[in-house]
Amino acid sequence: MVKTDALIIESSDQVPRRTLFKRFPIPRNFGVSPGSSVERGRNWPAPANATRIKAFDIYRYDPDQKKNPRLDTFEVDLDDCGPMVLDALIWIKSRVDPTLTFRRSCREGVCGSCAMNIDGGNWLACTRFIEETQTPARIYPLANMRIIKDLVPDLTHVFAQYEMVEPWLQSKTAAPERERLQAPEDRAALDGYYECILCFCCTSGCPSHWWNGDRFLGPAALLQAWRWLTDSRDEAAGDRLDKLEDPFRLYRCHTILNCTRTCPKGLNPGKAIAEIKKLVAKRHG
Amino acid sequence: MDRYRFLSPLSRASGLGSAKAGFTHWWAERITAIALVPLTVWFAASLIAHSGSDYQAFIAWAGAPVTTVLMILLLLGLFWHMALGLQVVIEDYVHGEAKLWALLAMRFLCVGLPIVGILAALSIAFGKSAPL
Amino acid sequence: MDRISSTRPRPLSPNIQIYRPQLTSVLSIANRITGVALSVCAIGLVGWLVAAARGPRAYSWFQGVIGAWPVQILLLIATFAFFLHLCGGIRHLVWDSVRGFELRQIYSSGWAVVAASVLLTLATWFLSLTIGRVV
Ligand code: SF4
Ligand code: SF4
Ligand code: FES
């Protein structure tokens, strides 16, 4: 069971059953620009014959209306709906409000499309059981993103930051006749890093990226940077470190570790960033 | 309010490029932190040991050579670490022109205060009637 | 101000307003707040040295200020801030050597820092009060 009472969280999929604070004790629209503040939306009641009902508070934004984002409450008939949060969203879209907009594709946690903020933590809607959510479940888009519509964030900037780490093999040596050889131990160095599905749960959950996301590359891009730095076949380590060694790009990471806490693939961006900092230290002395 | 500018996503993300710096700051923050572990623990322990003692006893301790040296090291390490740490805090939360002024004010304090403190520690050590 | 730019101005989804406080972020912000608080204490430290250097009268005036009960409460908080920043700082130094990054370790070290800070604060005050009374 991933719902837990334990104080010590052992894997990122665990959800605390109780928390002292559901959110930081600050005003609801603290520091929010006028166009971004969230207003109360409407209620969408469950069908008359429903017996097992669960409420979902869902962030809505429609770019075609000149209105602020709002929080709608939907009542979902659990007997008519699959077990995951994504199932609830699909149920709402097909039974209640066809305009509800969200991304999804694989519905099994490998494409990274359905990342969103569920009960205050970033996760994939397709791998979070409805049973594990609070009542009402609080569904927001990924935190700190420009919103295109409802639960669909504009990922242009974070993908541009990903592009900045040049996530491809770079080698000046002429390509060999056959495959590039790699010792099993060197291949093992990529484990825990190559599995990233670019859902950006980590970057969106990183407070440092909230305040300085224009310059700080964020955990997702930095984990990928490490994935190439640690690849024995890559020849560009020096250039990569040159581009990373910057007070904002890399060192804005303050090892808060919200990234590691939230990664739905159980990866460790915080550790990857510490590895990069260690590598920079190594080449300085 | 920034005027909206049509920049390509990559141009926004790369900004002014890498400063190729940041390591020295990060490293100095760690070095001063390591130095401060024994220094602050020594200081806290001394305070406990001298709680309730009178001025004479206190000055006898504070004027001893070992105390003076450690106190000066503490002041240097403390304010250096403080300047590095506050710099990050200011850079994180203060943007625009205010950042420059905040950094400037913070650095004046972090240079000036330890000098005052060191002079005070020295004048206790040499028993001069203090210049302060 | 447009913190993160995209191709069109769009609403920014909430961040700190909705994100669940976790031991990770709470201890990080605590390290920061205690750091700032201790910076204020550092100014007090210099004032205390100057008072001592100026002679018995200035020193006893300063001790009088410190002895007032509201200041004592502030000092108690400062002691806790000191130990939290100290223990949290050591935790950070361990991380900087790329150790202790498993979630289980992150959470156990986090709670250990909280417990150690409380205990060390209590021990400090117990000792200083008893020693103060003996002398
Ligand atoms: S460890 Fe670094 S990247 Fe991860 S959440 Fe913290 S500041 Fe962000
Ligand atoms: S590191 Fe994890 S949370 Fe971050 S983008 Fe990759 S899979 Fe998503
Ligand atoms: S739909 Fe692919 S990760 Fe959720």
mmCIF file of C-alpha atoms in Angstrom, chain A residues 45-46 54 70 110 117 131 137-138 174 185 194 196-197 219 249 275-276:
data_model
loop_
_atom_site.group_PDB
_atom_site.id
_atom_site.type_symbol
_atom_site.label_atom_id
_atom_site.label_comp_id
_atom_site.label_asym_id
_atom_site.label_seq_id
_atom_site.Cartn_x
_atom_site.Cartn_y
_atom_site.Cartn_z
ATOM 1 C CA PRO A 45 -23.112 16.882 -9.758
ATOM 2 C CA ALA A 46 -22.930 13.105 -10.181
ATOM 3 C CA LYS A 54 -16.104 11.023 -5.110
ATOM 4 C CA ARG A 70 -11.171 28.585 -11.901
ATOM 5 C CA VAL A 110 5.813 5.486 -19.824
ATOM 6 C CA ASN A 117 -0.320 18.139 -9.567
ATOM 7 C CA GLU A 131 -8.201 5.481 -3.708
ATOM 8 C CA ALA A 137 -9.050 15.183 -4.777
ATOM 9 C CA ARG A 138 -7.229 18.349 -5.795
ATOM 10 C CA ALA A 174 35.283 8.733 -36.335
ATOM 11 C CA GLU A 185 30.133 -1.339 -15.492
ATOM 12 C CA TYR A 194 18.406 6.920 -18.858
ATOM 13 C CA CYS A 196 13.679 9.536 -17.480
ATOM 14 C CA ILE A 197 10.408 10.005 -19.387
ATOM 15 C CA PRO A 219 16.275 18.922 -12.326
ATOM 16 C CA ARG A 249 22.141 27.129 -14.596
ATOM 17 C CA GLU A 275 27.305 14.290 -9.145
ATOM 18 C CA ILE A 276 27.655 17.180 -11.595
#
